[in-house]
Coordinates of C-alpha atoms in Angstrom, one line a residue:
Chain K
M2 CA 0.0 0.0 0.0
T3 CA 1.5 3.3 -1.1
V4 CA 0.7 6.8 0.0
P5 CA -1.7 8.8 -2.2
I6 CA 0.1 10.3 -5.2
L7 CA -0.9 12.8 -7.7
V8 CA 0.8 12.6 -11.0
Y9 CA 0.7 16.0 -12.8
Q10 CA 1.8 16.0 -16.5
P11 CA -0.1 17.9 -19.3
R12 CA 0.3 15.1 -21.8
A13 CA 1.4 11.8 -20.3
A14 CA -0.1 11.7 -16.7
Q15 CA -2.2 8.7 -17.6
R16 CA 0.7 6.8 -19.0
Y17 CA 2.9 7.5 -15.9
C18 CA 0.1 6.1 -13.7
T19 CA -0.3 3.0 -15.8
Y20 CA 3.5 2.4 -15.6
L21 CA 3.5 3.1 -11.9
R22 CA 0.5 0.8 -11.2
D23 CA 2.3 -1.9 -13.2
Q24 CA 5.2 -1.5 -10.8
G25 CA 2.9 -2.1 -7.8
C26 CA 2.3 1.5 -7.0
D27 CA -1.6 1.5 -6.8
T28 CA -2.6 4.8 -5.2
V29 CA -1.8 7.1 -8.2
Y30 CA -4.2 9.7 -9.6
P31 CA -3.4 11.3 -13.0
A32 CA -4.1 15.0 -13.7
T33 CA -3.3 16.8 -16.9
T34 CA -4.8 20.3 -15.9
R35 CA -5.1 22.4 -12.8
E36 CA -8.8 21.7 -12.7
E37 CA -8.2 18.0 -12.6
A38 CA -5.5 18.3 -10.0
E39 CA -7.8 20.3 -7.8
A40 CA -10.7 17.8 -8.1
I41 CA -8.3 15.0 -7.0
L42 CA -6.8 17.1 -4.1
Q43 CA -10.3 17.7 -2.8
Q44 CA -11.2 14.0 -2.9
H45 CA -7.9 12.4 -1.7
P46 CA -5.4 13.2 1.0
I47 CA -2.6 13.5 -1.5
E48 CA 0.8 13.4 0.2
V49 CA 3.0 13.2 -2.8
V50 CA 3.1 15.1 -6.2
F51 CA 5.1 13.8 -9.0
G52 CA 5.0 16.1 -11.9
I53 CA 6.1 19.0 -14.1
G54 CA 4.6 22.5 -14.0
F55 CA 2.5 21.8 -11.0
P56 CA 0.9 25.1 -9.8
L57 CA 2.9 26.1 -6.6
D58 CA -0.2 27.8 -5.0
L59 CA -1.8 24.4 -4.7
L60 CA 1.0 23.4 -2.4
E61 CA -0.1 26.2 -0.1
R62 CA -3.7 25.3 -0.3
Y63 CA -3.5 21.5 0.3
S64 CA -1.7 20.9 3.4
S65 CA -1.7 17.2 3.0
I66 CA 1.2 17.5 0.4
R67 CA 4.6 16.8 1.9
W68 CA 6.7 16.0 -1.1
L69 CA 7.0 17.4 -4.7
Q70 CA 9.1 15.4 -7.0
L71 CA 9.8 17.2 -10.3
M72 CA 10.2 15.5 -13.6
S73 CA 13.2 17.6 -14.5
A74 CA 16.8 18.3 -13.3
G75 CA 16.3 22.0 -13.5
V76 CA 14.1 23.8 -10.9
D77 CA 14.3 27.3 -12.3
H78 CA 10.7 27.1 -13.7
V79 CA 9.4 26.1 -10.3
L80 CA 11.2 28.6 -8.2
H81 CA 10.4 31.3 -10.7
Q82 CA 6.7 30.9 -9.7
G83 CA 7.3 31.5 -6.0
R84 CA 8.1 29.8 -2.8
V85 CA 7.6 26.2 -1.8
P86 CA 6.1 25.9 1.6
A87 CA 8.5 24.7 4.4
R88 CA 6.4 21.5 5.0
V89 CA 7.0 20.4 1.4
T90 CA 10.3 18.7 0.4
L91 CA 11.2 19.5 -3.2
T92 CA 13.3 17.1 -5.1
R93 CA 14.7 17.2 -8.7
M94 CA 16.0 14.5 -10.9
V95 CA 19.8 14.0 -10.5
G96 CA 21.8 11.6 -12.8
V97 CA 18.7 10.6 -15.0
F98 CA 19.7 12.6 -18.0
S99 CA 23.5 12.7 -17.7
R100 CA 24.4 10.0 -20.2
Q101 CA 21.9 11.0 -22.9
M102 CA 22.9 14.6 -22.6
A103 CA 26.6 13.8 -22.8
E104 CA 25.8 11.6 -25.9
Y105 CA 24.2 14.5 -27.4
V106 CA 27.2 16.7 -26.7
F107 CA 29.6 14.3 -28.3
A108 CA 27.3 13.6 -31.3
Y109 CA 27.6 17.2 -32.3
L110 CA 31.3 17.6 -31.4
L111 CA 32.0 14.5 -33.7
H112 CA 29.6 15.6 -36.3
I113 CA 31.4 18.9 -36.6
E114 CA 35.0 17.5 -36.5
K115 CA 34.4 14.7 -39.0
G116 CA 32.6 17.0 -41.5
I117 CA 29.6 14.6 -41.7
E118 CA 27.5 17.2 -43.4
R119 CA 30.1 17.7 -46.1
L120 CA 30.5 13.8 -46.4
C121 CA 26.7 13.4 -46.8
A122 CA 26.6 16.2 -49.5
Q123 CA 29.5 14.4 -51.4
Q124 CA 27.6 11.2 -51.2
R125 CA 24.5 12.8 -52.7
E126 CA 26.6 13.9 -55.6
Q127 CA 28.4 10.6 -55.8
R128 CA 31.7 12.4 -55.3
W129 CA 34.7 10.5 -53.9
K130 CA 36.8 13.3 -52.5
P131 CA 38.7 12.6 -49.4
F132 CA 39.5 15.6 -47.1
R133 CA 41.3 16.0 -43.9
A134 CA 38.7 15.6 -41.1
G135 CA 39.3 17.1 -37.7
V136 CA 40.0 15.2 -34.4
L137 CA 38.7 15.7 -30.9
T138 CA 41.9 14.1 -29.5
G139 CA 44.0 17.0 -28.0
K140 CA 41.3 19.6 -28.3
V141 CA 40.3 21.7 -25.3
I142 CA 36.8 21.3 -23.9
G143 CA 35.5 23.6 -21.1
V144 CA 32.7 22.2 -19.0
A145 CA 30.7 24.9 -17.1
G146 CA 28.8 23.2 -14.3
L147 CA 30.4 20.1 -12.8
G148 CA 27.2 18.4 -11.5
S149 CA 26.1 15.1 -12.6
I150 CA 25.6 16.2 -16.3
G151 CA 28.9 18.0 -16.3
Q152 CA 30.7 15.0 -14.7
E153 CA 29.4 12.7 -17.5
V154 CA 30.6 15.1 -20.2
V155 CA 34.1 15.2 -18.5
R156 CA 34.2 11.4 -18.3
K157 CA 33.5 11.0 -22.1
A158 CA 35.9 13.8 -23.0
R159 CA 38.6 11.7 -21.2
A160 CA 37.8 8.8 -23.5
F161 CA 38.5 11.1 -26.4
D162 CA 41.8 12.3 -24.9
M163 CA 40.7 15.9 -24.7
K164 CA 42.1 18.5 -22.4
V165 CA 39.3 19.2 -19.9
H166 CA 38.7 22.5 -18.2
G167 CA 36.0 23.1 -15.7
L168 CA 34.2 25.9 -14.1
S169 CA 31.9 25.7 -11.1
R170 CA 30.8 27.9 -8.3
T171 CA 31.5 25.5 -5.4
G172 CA 34.7 23.9 -6.7
E173 CA 33.2 20.5 -6.2
H174 CA 34.8 18.0 -8.5
A175 CA 37.6 20.4 -9.4
D176 CA 39.9 17.5 -9.1
T177 CA 38.3 15.8 -12.1
V178 CA 39.4 18.4 -14.6
D179 CA 42.9 19.5 -15.8
R180 CA 42.2 23.1 -14.9
H181 CA 39.5 24.5 -12.7
F182 CA 38.0 28.0 -12.7
S183 CA 35.6 29.7 -10.3
D184 CA 32.5 31.6 -11.4
R185 CA 34.4 34.9 -11.1
E186 CA 36.9 33.7 -13.8
W187 CA 34.7 33.2 -16.9
V188 CA 36.8 35.2 -19.2
D189 CA 40.0 33.3 -18.3
F190 CA 38.0 30.1 -18.5
V191 CA 36.8 30.4 -22.0
R192 CA 40.0 32.0 -23.7
E193 CA 41.7 28.7 -24.6
L194 CA 38.6 26.5 -25.3
D195 CA 37.8 24.8 -28.5
Y196 CA 34.4 23.7 -27.1
L197 CA 32.5 25.3 -24.3
V198 CA 29.6 23.1 -22.9
L199 CA 27.1 24.7 -20.7
T200 CA 25.4 22.3 -18.1
L201 CA 24.8 24.9 -15.4
P202 CA 21.5 25.4 -13.6
L203 CA 19.7 28.7 -14.2
T204 CA 19.8 30.9 -11.2
D205 CA 20.1 34.7 -10.6
Q206 CA 23.8 34.2 -10.6
T207 CA 24.0 32.3 -13.9
R208 CA 21.4 34.3 -15.9
H209 CA 23.2 35.7 -19.0
V210 CA 26.6 34.6 -17.6
V211 CA 27.7 34.0 -21.0
N212 CA 27.6 37.7 -22.1
E213 CA 29.3 39.8 -24.7
S214 CA 32.6 40.0 -22.9
V215 CA 32.8 36.2 -22.5
L216 CA 31.9 35.6 -26.1
W217 CA 34.5 38.1 -27.2
A218 CA 37.2 36.3 -25.2
M219 CA 36.5 33.1 -27.0
K220 CA 38.7 31.8 -29.9
P221 CA 36.9 32.7 -33.2
E222 CA 36.8 29.0 -34.2
A223 CA 35.3 27.8 -30.9
V224 CA 32.0 26.2 -30.6
I225 CA 29.4 26.6 -27.7
V226 CA 27.1 23.7 -26.8
N227 CA 24.2 24.7 -24.6
V228 CA 22.2 21.9 -23.0
G229 CA 21.5 23.7 -19.8
R230 CA 19.1 26.7 -20.1
G231 CA 18.7 29.2 -22.8
A232 CA 19.0 32.1 -20.5
L233 CA 22.5 31.1 -19.4
M234 CA 23.5 33.0 -22.6
D235 CA 22.6 36.5 -23.6
E236 CA 21.1 35.3 -26.9
S237 CA 21.3 38.6 -28.7
A238 CA 25.0 38.8 -27.9
L239 CA 25.4 35.2 -29.1
I240 CA 23.6 36.0 -32.4
A241 CA 25.8 39.1 -32.9
A242 CA 29.0 37.1 -32.2
L243 CA 27.9 34.4 -34.7
Q244 CA 26.8 37.0 -37.3
Q245 CA 30.2 38.6 -37.0
A246 CA 32.0 35.3 -37.2
R247 CA 33.5 35.9 -33.9
L248 CA 32.6 32.4 -32.9
G249 CA 32.9 29.3 -34.8
G250 CA 29.4 27.9 -34.2
A251 CA 26.8 26.9 -31.7
V252 CA 24.8 23.8 -30.8
L253 CA 21.7 24.9 -29.0
D254 CA 19.1 22.6 -27.4
V255 CA 17.7 25.3 -25.1
F256 CA 16.7 28.9 -25.8
E257 CA 15.6 32.0 -23.9
Q258 CA 12.2 31.4 -25.4
E259 CA 10.9 28.0 -26.3
P260 CA 9.8 26.9 -28.8
L261 CA 12.4 29.1 -30.6
P262 CA 10.3 31.8 -32.3
A263 CA 10.2 31.5 -36.1
E264 CA 11.8 35.0 -36.5
S265 CA 14.9 34.0 -34.6
P266 CA 18.0 34.3 -36.8
L267 CA 19.4 31.2 -35.0
W268 CA 17.3 29.0 -37.2
R269 CA 19.2 30.0 -40.3
L270 CA 22.7 31.0 -39.2
P271 CA 25.4 28.9 -40.7
N272 CA 27.3 26.7 -38.1
V273 CA 24.3 26.8 -35.8
Y274 CA 22.4 23.7 -34.9
V275 CA 19.0 24.1 -33.4
T276 CA 17.3 21.2 -31.6
P277 CA 14.0 21.3 -29.8
H278 CA 15.0 20.8 -26.1
M279 CA 15.4 17.1 -26.3
S280 CA 19.0 16.3 -25.4
G281 CA 17.9 14.9 -22.0
P282 CA 14.3 13.8 -22.2
T283 CA 12.2 12.7 -19.3
T284 CA 10.3 9.5 -20.4
V285 CA 7.6 7.6 -18.6
E286 CA 10.2 4.9 -18.0
N287 CA 13.2 6.8 -16.7
G288 CA 11.1 9.4 -14.8
S289 CA 9.0 6.7 -13.1
T290 CA 12.1 4.5 -12.2
Y291 CA 13.7 7.5 -10.5
F292 CA 10.4 8.4 -8.7
L293 CA 9.9 4.9 -7.4
E294 CA 13.4 4.7 -6.1
N295 CA 12.7 8.0 -4.2
L296 CA 9.2 6.7 -3.1
A297 CA 10.8 3.6 -1.5
R298 CA 13.2 5.9 0.4
Y299 CA 10.2 8.3 1.3
Q300 CA 8.3 5.4 2.7
A301 CA 11.2 4.0 4.7
G302 CA 11.9 7.4 6.2
Q303 CA 15.2 7.7 4.4
A304 CA 16.8 10.7 2.9
L305 CA 15.5 11.5 -0.6
L306 CA 17.6 11.9 -3.8
G307 CA 17.9 15.2 -5.4
V308 CA 16.6 17.4 -2.5
V309 CA 16.6 21.1 -3.3
E310 CA 17.5 22.8 0.0
P311 CA 15.2 25.4 1.2
G312 CA 16.5 28.7 -0.1
A313 CA 18.8 27.0 -2.8
A314 CA 18.3 28.0 -6.3
Y315 CA 19.1 24.5 -7.8
Chain N
M6 CA 73.9 11.7 -40.2
T7 CA 71.1 9.4 -41.2
V8 CA 71.2 6.3 -43.5
P9 CA 70.1 6.9 -47.1
I10 CA 66.2 6.9 -47.3
L11 CA 63.9 6.8 -50.2
V12 CA 60.4 8.4 -49.7
Y13 CA 57.9 7.0 -52.1
Q14 CA 54.6 8.6 -52.3
P15 CA 52.7 9.5 -55.5
R16 CA 51.5 12.9 -54.3
A17 CA 53.3 14.1 -51.3
A18 CA 56.9 12.6 -51.4
Q19 CA 58.4 16.1 -51.5
R20 CA 56.4 17.3 -48.4
Y21 CA 57.4 14.2 -46.5
C22 CA 61.1 15.0 -47.3
T23 CA 60.7 18.6 -46.3
Y24 CA 59.2 17.6 -43.0
L25 CA 61.8 15.0 -42.4
R26 CA 64.7 17.3 -43.1
D27 CA 63.2 19.9 -40.8
Q28 CA 63.4 17.2 -38.2
G29 CA 67.1 16.6 -38.8
C30 CA 66.8 13.7 -41.2
D31 CA 69.0 15.0 -44.1
T32 CA 69.5 12.0 -46.4
V33 CA 66.0 11.7 -47.8
Y34 CA 65.1 11.4 -51.4
P35 CA 61.6 11.8 -52.8
A36 CA 60.1 9.8 -55.6
T37 CA 56.5 10.0 -56.8
T38 CA 56.9 7.4 -59.7
R39 CA 58.7 4.1 -60.3
E40 CA 61.0 5.8 -62.7
E41 CA 62.0 8.5 -60.2
A42 CA 62.5 5.7 -57.5
E43 CA 64.8 3.7 -59.9
A44 CA 66.9 6.8 -60.8
I45 CA 67.5 7.4 -57.0
L46 CA 68.2 3.7 -56.3
Q47 CA 70.9 3.7 -59.1
Q48 CA 72.6 6.8 -57.6
H49 CA 72.4 6.2 -53.8
P50 CA 72.9 3.2 -51.7
I51 CA 69.3 3.3 -50.3
E52 CA 69.0 1.3 -47.2
V53 CA 65.5 2.4 -46.1
V54 CA 62.2 2.9 -48.0
F55 CA 59.4 4.8 -46.5
G56 CA 56.3 4.7 -48.6
I57 CA 53.1 3.5 -50.0
G58 CA 52.7 1.4 -53.1
F59 CA 56.4 0.9 -53.5
P60 CA 57.0 -1.7 -56.4
L61 CA 58.1 -4.9 -54.6
D62 CA 60.2 -6.1 -57.5
L63 CA 62.6 -3.1 -56.8
L64 CA 63.2 -4.6 -53.4
E65 CA 64.7 -7.7 -55.1
R66 CA 66.7 -5.7 -57.6
Y67 CA 68.3 -3.2 -55.1
S68 CA 70.1 -5.2 -52.5
S69 CA 71.1 -2.2 -50.4
I70 CA 67.5 -1.9 -49.1
R71 CA 67.1 -3.4 -45.7
W72 CA 63.8 -2.0 -44.4
L73 CA 60.5 -1.0 -45.9
Q74 CA 58.3 1.2 -43.7
L75 CA 54.8 1.3 -45.0
M76 CA 52.6 4.5 -44.6
S77 CA 49.6 2.3 -43.8
A78 CA 48.3 0.0 -41.1
G79 CA 47.2 -2.6 -43.7
V80 CA 49.7 -4.7 -45.6
D81 CA 47.3 -6.5 -47.9
H82 CA 48.1 -4.2 -50.8
V83 CA 51.8 -5.1 -50.5
L84 CA 51.6 -8.8 -49.9
H85 CA 49.1 -9.0 -52.7
Q86 CA 52.0 -8.0 -55.1
G87 CA 54.3 -10.7 -54.1
R88 CA 57.0 -11.7 -51.6
V89 CA 59.2 -9.3 -49.6
P90 CA 62.8 -10.6 -49.8
A91 CA 64.1 -12.1 -46.6
R92 CA 66.9 -9.4 -46.1
V93 CA 64.2 -6.6 -45.9
T94 CA 62.3 -5.9 -42.7
L95 CA 58.7 -4.9 -43.4
T96 CA 56.9 -2.7 -41.0
R97 CA 53.4 -1.2 -41.0
M98 CA 52.0 1.6 -38.9
V99 CA 50.5 0.5 -35.6
G100 CA 48.5 2.8 -33.3
V101 CA 48.8 5.8 -35.6
F102 CA 45.2 5.7 -36.8
S103 CA 43.4 4.2 -33.8
R104 CA 42.0 7.3 -32.2
Q105 CA 40.9 8.9 -35.4
M106 CA 39.2 5.9 -36.6
A107 CA 37.5 5.3 -33.3
E108 CA 36.3 8.9 -33.5
Y109 CA 34.8 8.1 -37.0
V110 CA 33.1 5.2 -35.6
F111 CA 31.5 7.0 -32.7
A112 CA 30.7 10.0 -34.9
Y113 CA 28.5 7.8 -37.0
L114 CA 27.0 5.8 -34.2
L115 CA 25.9 9.0 -32.4
H116 CA 24.8 10.6 -35.6
I117 CA 22.4 7.6 -36.2
E118 CA 21.2 7.3 -32.6
K119 CA 20.5 11.0 -32.1
G120 CA 18.8 11.5 -35.5
I121 CA 20.9 14.4 -36.5
E122 CA 19.8 14.2 -40.1
R123 CA 16.1 14.5 -38.9
L124 CA 17.1 17.4 -36.6
C125 CA 18.9 19.2 -39.5
A126 CA 15.8 18.7 -41.7
Q127 CA 13.5 20.1 -39.0
Q128 CA 15.8 23.1 -38.6
R129 CA 15.7 23.8 -42.3
E130 CA 11.9 23.9 -42.1
Q131 CA 12.0 25.8 -38.8
R132 CA 10.0 23.1 -37.2
W133 CA 10.2 22.7 -33.3
K134 CA 9.2 19.1 -33.0
P135 CA 10.9 17.1 -30.2
F136 CA 11.2 13.3 -30.7
R137 CA 12.7 10.5 -28.7
A138 CA 16.3 10.1 -29.8
G139 CA 18.1 6.8 -29.3
V140 CA 20.9 6.1 -26.9
L141 CA 24.1 4.3 -27.1
T142 CA 24.1 3.4 -23.4
G143 CA 23.3 -0.2 -23.0
K144 CA 23.5 -1.1 -26.7
V145 CA 25.6 -4.0 -27.9
I146 CA 28.6 -3.3 -30.0
G147 CA 30.7 -6.0 -31.6
V148 CA 34.3 -5.3 -32.5
A149 CA 35.8 -7.6 -35.0
G150 CA 39.5 -7.4 -34.8
L151 CA 41.1 -6.4 -31.3
G152 CA 44.3 -4.9 -32.6
S153 CA 45.2 -1.2 -31.8
I154 CA 42.2 0.1 -33.7
G155 CA 39.7 -2.4 -32.2
Q156 CA 41.1 -1.7 -28.7
E157 CA 40.4 2.0 -29.1
V158 CA 36.8 1.4 -30.3
V159 CA 36.5 -0.8 -27.2
R160 CA 37.8 1.8 -24.9
K161 CA 35.4 4.5 -26.2
A162 CA 32.4 2.1 -26.1
R163 CA 33.2 1.7 -22.4
A164 CA 32.8 5.4 -21.9
F165 CA 29.4 5.1 -23.5
D166 CA 28.5 2.2 -21.2
M167 CA 27.8 -0.2 -24.1
K168 CA 28.0 -3.9 -23.9
V169 CA 31.1 -4.9 -25.7
H170 CA 31.6 -8.1 -27.6
G171 CA 34.8 -9.0 -29.6
L172 CA 35.9 -11.4 -32.2
S173 CA 39.6 -12.1 -32.9
R174 CA 41.6 -15.0 -34.3
T175 CA 44.3 -15.1 -31.7
G176 CA 42.2 -14.4 -28.6
E177 CA 44.6 -11.6 -27.7
H178 CA 42.9 -8.9 -25.7
A179 CA 39.8 -11.2 -25.1
D180 CA 39.9 -10.0 -21.5
T181 CA 38.9 -6.5 -22.6
V182 CA 35.5 -7.4 -23.9
D183 CA 32.4 -8.7 -22.1
R184 CA 32.2 -11.7 -24.5
H185 CA 34.8 -13.1 -26.8
F186 CA 34.3 -15.1 -30.0
S187 CA 36.8 -16.8 -32.1
D188 CA 36.9 -16.6 -36.0
R189 CA 35.0 -19.8 -36.2
E190 CA 32.0 -18.2 -34.4
W191 CA 31.0 -15.5 -36.7
V192 CA 27.3 -16.3 -36.8
D193 CA 27.1 -16.5 -33.0
F194 CA 29.0 -13.3 -32.7
V195 CA 26.8 -11.1 -34.7
R196 CA 23.4 -12.4 -33.5
E197 CA 22.9 -10.0 -30.6
L198 CA 24.7 -7.0 -31.9
D199 CA 23.3 -3.5 -32.4
Y200 CA 26.5 -2.4 -34.1
L201 CA 29.2 -4.4 -35.8
V202 CA 32.4 -2.7 -36.3
L203 CA 35.1 -4.2 -38.6
T204 CA 38.7 -3.3 -38.0
L205 CA 40.3 -6.5 -39.2
P206 CA 43.2 -6.9 -41.6
L207 CA 42.5 -8.3 -45.0
T208 CA 44.0 -11.7 -45.4
D209 CA 43.0 -15.0 -47.2
Q210 CA 41.2 -15.9 -44.0
T211 CA 39.2 -12.7 -43.6
R212 CA 38.3 -12.0 -47.3
H213 CA 34.5 -12.0 -47.5
V214 CA 34.2 -13.1 -43.9
V215 CA 31.1 -11.1 -43.6
N216 CA 29.1 -13.1 -46.0
E217 CA 25.4 -13.9 -46.7
S218 CA 25.0 -16.2 -43.7
V219 CA 26.6 -13.7 -41.3
L220 CA 24.5 -10.9 -42.6
W221 CA 21.3 -13.0 -42.3
A222 CA 22.1 -13.8 -38.7
M223 CA 22.2 -10.2 -37.7
K224 CA 19.3 -8.2 -36.2
P225 CA 17.4 -6.5 -38.9
E226 CA 17.9 -3.1 -37.2
A227 CA 21.7 -3.6 -36.8
V228 CA 24.2 -1.4 -38.4
I229 CA 27.6 -2.3 -39.8
V230 CA 30.6 0.1 -39.7
N231 CA 33.4 -0.9 -41.9
V232 CA 36.7 0.9 -41.4
G233 CA 38.9 -2.1 -42.2
R234 CA 39.0 -3.2 -45.8
G235 CA 36.2 -3.4 -48.3
A236 CA 36.8 -7.0 -49.1
L237 CA 36.1 -8.1 -45.6
M238 CA 32.5 -8.1 -46.7
D239 CA 30.8 -9.7 -49.6
E240 CA 29.7 -6.4 -51.0
S241 CA 26.9 -8.0 -53.2
A242 CA 25.5 -9.9 -50.2
L243 CA 25.6 -6.6 -48.3
I244 CA 23.7 -4.7 -51.0
A245 CA 21.1 -7.5 -51.1
A246 CA 20.7 -7.4 -47.3
L247 CA 20.2 -3.6 -47.3
Q248 CA 17.8 -3.7 -50.3
Q249 CA 15.8 -6.3 -48.5
A250 CA 15.9 -4.3 -45.3
R251 CA 17.5 -7.3 -43.5
L252 CA 20.0 -4.9 -42.1
G253 CA 19.4 -1.5 -40.5
G254 CA 22.2 0.3 -42.2
A255 CA 25.9 0.6 -43.0
V256 CA 28.7 3.1 -42.6
L257 CA 31.3 2.4 -45.2
D258 CA 34.7 3.9 -45.4
V259 CA 36.2 1.1 -47.5
F260 CA 35.0 -0.8 -50.5
E261 CA 35.9 -3.7 -52.7
Q262 CA 36.8 -1.2 -55.4
E263 CA 38.0 2.3 -54.6
P264 CA 37.0 4.9 -55.5
L265 CA 33.6 3.4 -55.3
P266 CA 32.2 3.1 -58.9
A267 CA 29.4 5.5 -59.8
E268 CA 27.1 2.6 -60.6
S269 CA 27.4 1.1 -57.1
P270 CA 23.9 1.1 -55.4
L271 CA 25.7 1.8 -52.2
W272 CA 25.8 5.6 -53.1
R273 CA 22.0 5.8 -53.0
L274 CA 20.8 3.3 -50.6
P275 CA 18.9 4.6 -47.6
N276 CA 20.7 4.3 -44.2
V277 CA 24.0 3.9 -46.0
Y278 CA 26.8 6.2 -45.4
V279 CA 29.6 6.3 -48.0
T280 CA 32.8 8.0 -47.1
P281 CA 35.9 8.0 -49.2
H282 CA 38.5 6.0 -47.3
M283 CA 39.4 8.8 -44.9
S284 CA 38.6 7.6 -41.4
G285 CA 42.3 7.0 -40.6
P286 CA 44.4 9.2 -42.8
T287 CA 48.1 9.1 -43.0
T288 CA 49.3 12.7 -42.9
V289 CA 52.8 13.9 -43.5
E290 CA 53.0 14.8 -39.8
N291 CA 51.7 11.6 -38.2
G292 CA 53.3 9.4 -40.9
S293 CA 56.7 11.1 -40.4
T294 CA 56.5 11.1 -36.7
Y295 CA 56.0 7.3 -36.6
F296 CA 58.8 6.9 -39.1
L297 CA 61.2 8.9 -37.2
E298 CA 60.5 6.9 -34.0
N299 CA 61.2 3.8 -35.9
L300 CA 64.3 5.2 -37.6
A301 CA 65.8 6.1 -34.2
R302 CA 65.2 2.4 -33.3
Y303 CA 66.7 1.2 -36.5
Q304 CA 69.9 3.3 -36.2
A305 CA 70.2 2.2 -32.5
G306 CA 69.9 -1.5 -33.5
Q307 CA 66.7 -1.8 -31.5
A308 CA 63.5 -3.8 -32.4
L309 CA 61.2 -1.9 -34.9
L310 CA 57.6 -1.0 -34.2
G311 CA 55.0 -2.7 -36.4
V312 CA 57.1 -5.5 -37.7
V313 CA 55.3 -7.8 -40.1
E314 CA 56.7 -11.3 -39.4
P315 CA 57.9 -13.1 -42.5
G316 CA 55.1 -15.3 -43.7
A317 CA 52.5 -13.4 -41.7
A318 CA 49.6 -11.8 -43.5
Y319 CA 49.3 -8.7 -41.3

């Protein structure tokens, strides 16, 4: 017998519930809208909410709720809404997306180095024309954010014999990189990089942290990969840098506004790859697996995974 | 003072010689044709030949030659011509191409999993349409050939948390893979694979080793990556398997005939990537660096790297 759980997800709440019931979790109630959520909260003493985009004011109003498990790694969209009541533990997903996101990063790094677009174009024309492709070996990658996602990027970069620089606020995991920089050293950090990968959380401190002066400090052939949040970068400054060829390229999975508006020049700039926020997808399977692990801990009175400390921004 | 060296390369002999002279190797003579080579051999007591495609009969005729350093990892194109005289040590390049070739392999594996072609097409249409991309994590890769190139593929596959199977004749490095198969177990080897990577040398034993029965044993969604030699596969059987969708795709850097003839269906088959034998390029720099290391050993009377034992096929 599990505690009463509300699953809040605009599209897939029902599929999450089916999956969870199949795993023996029988007290789950799906809601795809605020209205459905309220109806359930009025009927059942919901103790746990598992979801994305759950209206924070409902946490205030329904005092049975003790724990909110997010379906994401980032918490900026939640804390943006307001405060989580002290009685509610907030948890995010940690480690669920790391491997997929690091695969995404290396897919594009290798795509660029090996000239796959050029090779595909030659194939369409049936042209046999060898050229000298690039190599990742020996290149310098800078990883901004050394949490679980950043750590996985570091690990794969090692397998490609890259030089690995890292930047983080806390200095945690500084020993895993060849050179470590603090968040007061952005300009120094980016200067030598061939690739800059952003895996930071979005907070008041990291908003627009990649600004004009950081972009201008980069090598003109360097490429930025953003799998964190769009607002980590000043998108206008990025567009200007790309238009002026002060930057080699950008691989962007996240944007200041999503979906990326049709009028954004990013869609059409050369050497820019736009992908629709899918490098680290939450799926019914990986989301539920993480939740069930945490639920077992919750019911056993153990410490939860991914707790966002009260007052913390990530 | 170095021994007299003939550099034989149809296009870049002069550039190799310039590079070698810059490194203090002053007794080098470039030849781009058989005629040029003979003229040099008649004038100078050449002891060392560093090259690609050097006519073997000249080794017989000019008895001053003691060592032939190839500019390639494969030796099939040399041994195909005939026998190397007993007085001449034959060496190939070992370890020079491994990292680049393994980068090529993972560039395409990730390209396929992440759906980069689909993402690029969506970008051209300015369509924001997330989909569920594939993952390498957990997939099964089979590496046929566990020499220096195969070992590097194994190493990178570990960083992607793949299951790694291996096949080799000698059983050497069998301990680096999760399951090892001998060269009498091809059909069992390929049965469970999501990806089959060929890094084998071409010998009488390996010619057409990937034949119809091997191809038919593979999962219909499996993808073959060939960076070894074209003739490792029965190309007609491969084409038939792809046309009948009995195979998920192929990434081919090498072919039975190169350049790949315009009439080959491989150019146009869906899910086939044709690249012009460039996954592991010999460059003036990496080729010369390897040669200079071996030359130092030669002059010091030490064992050479990459010796092809008399009678061996690779």
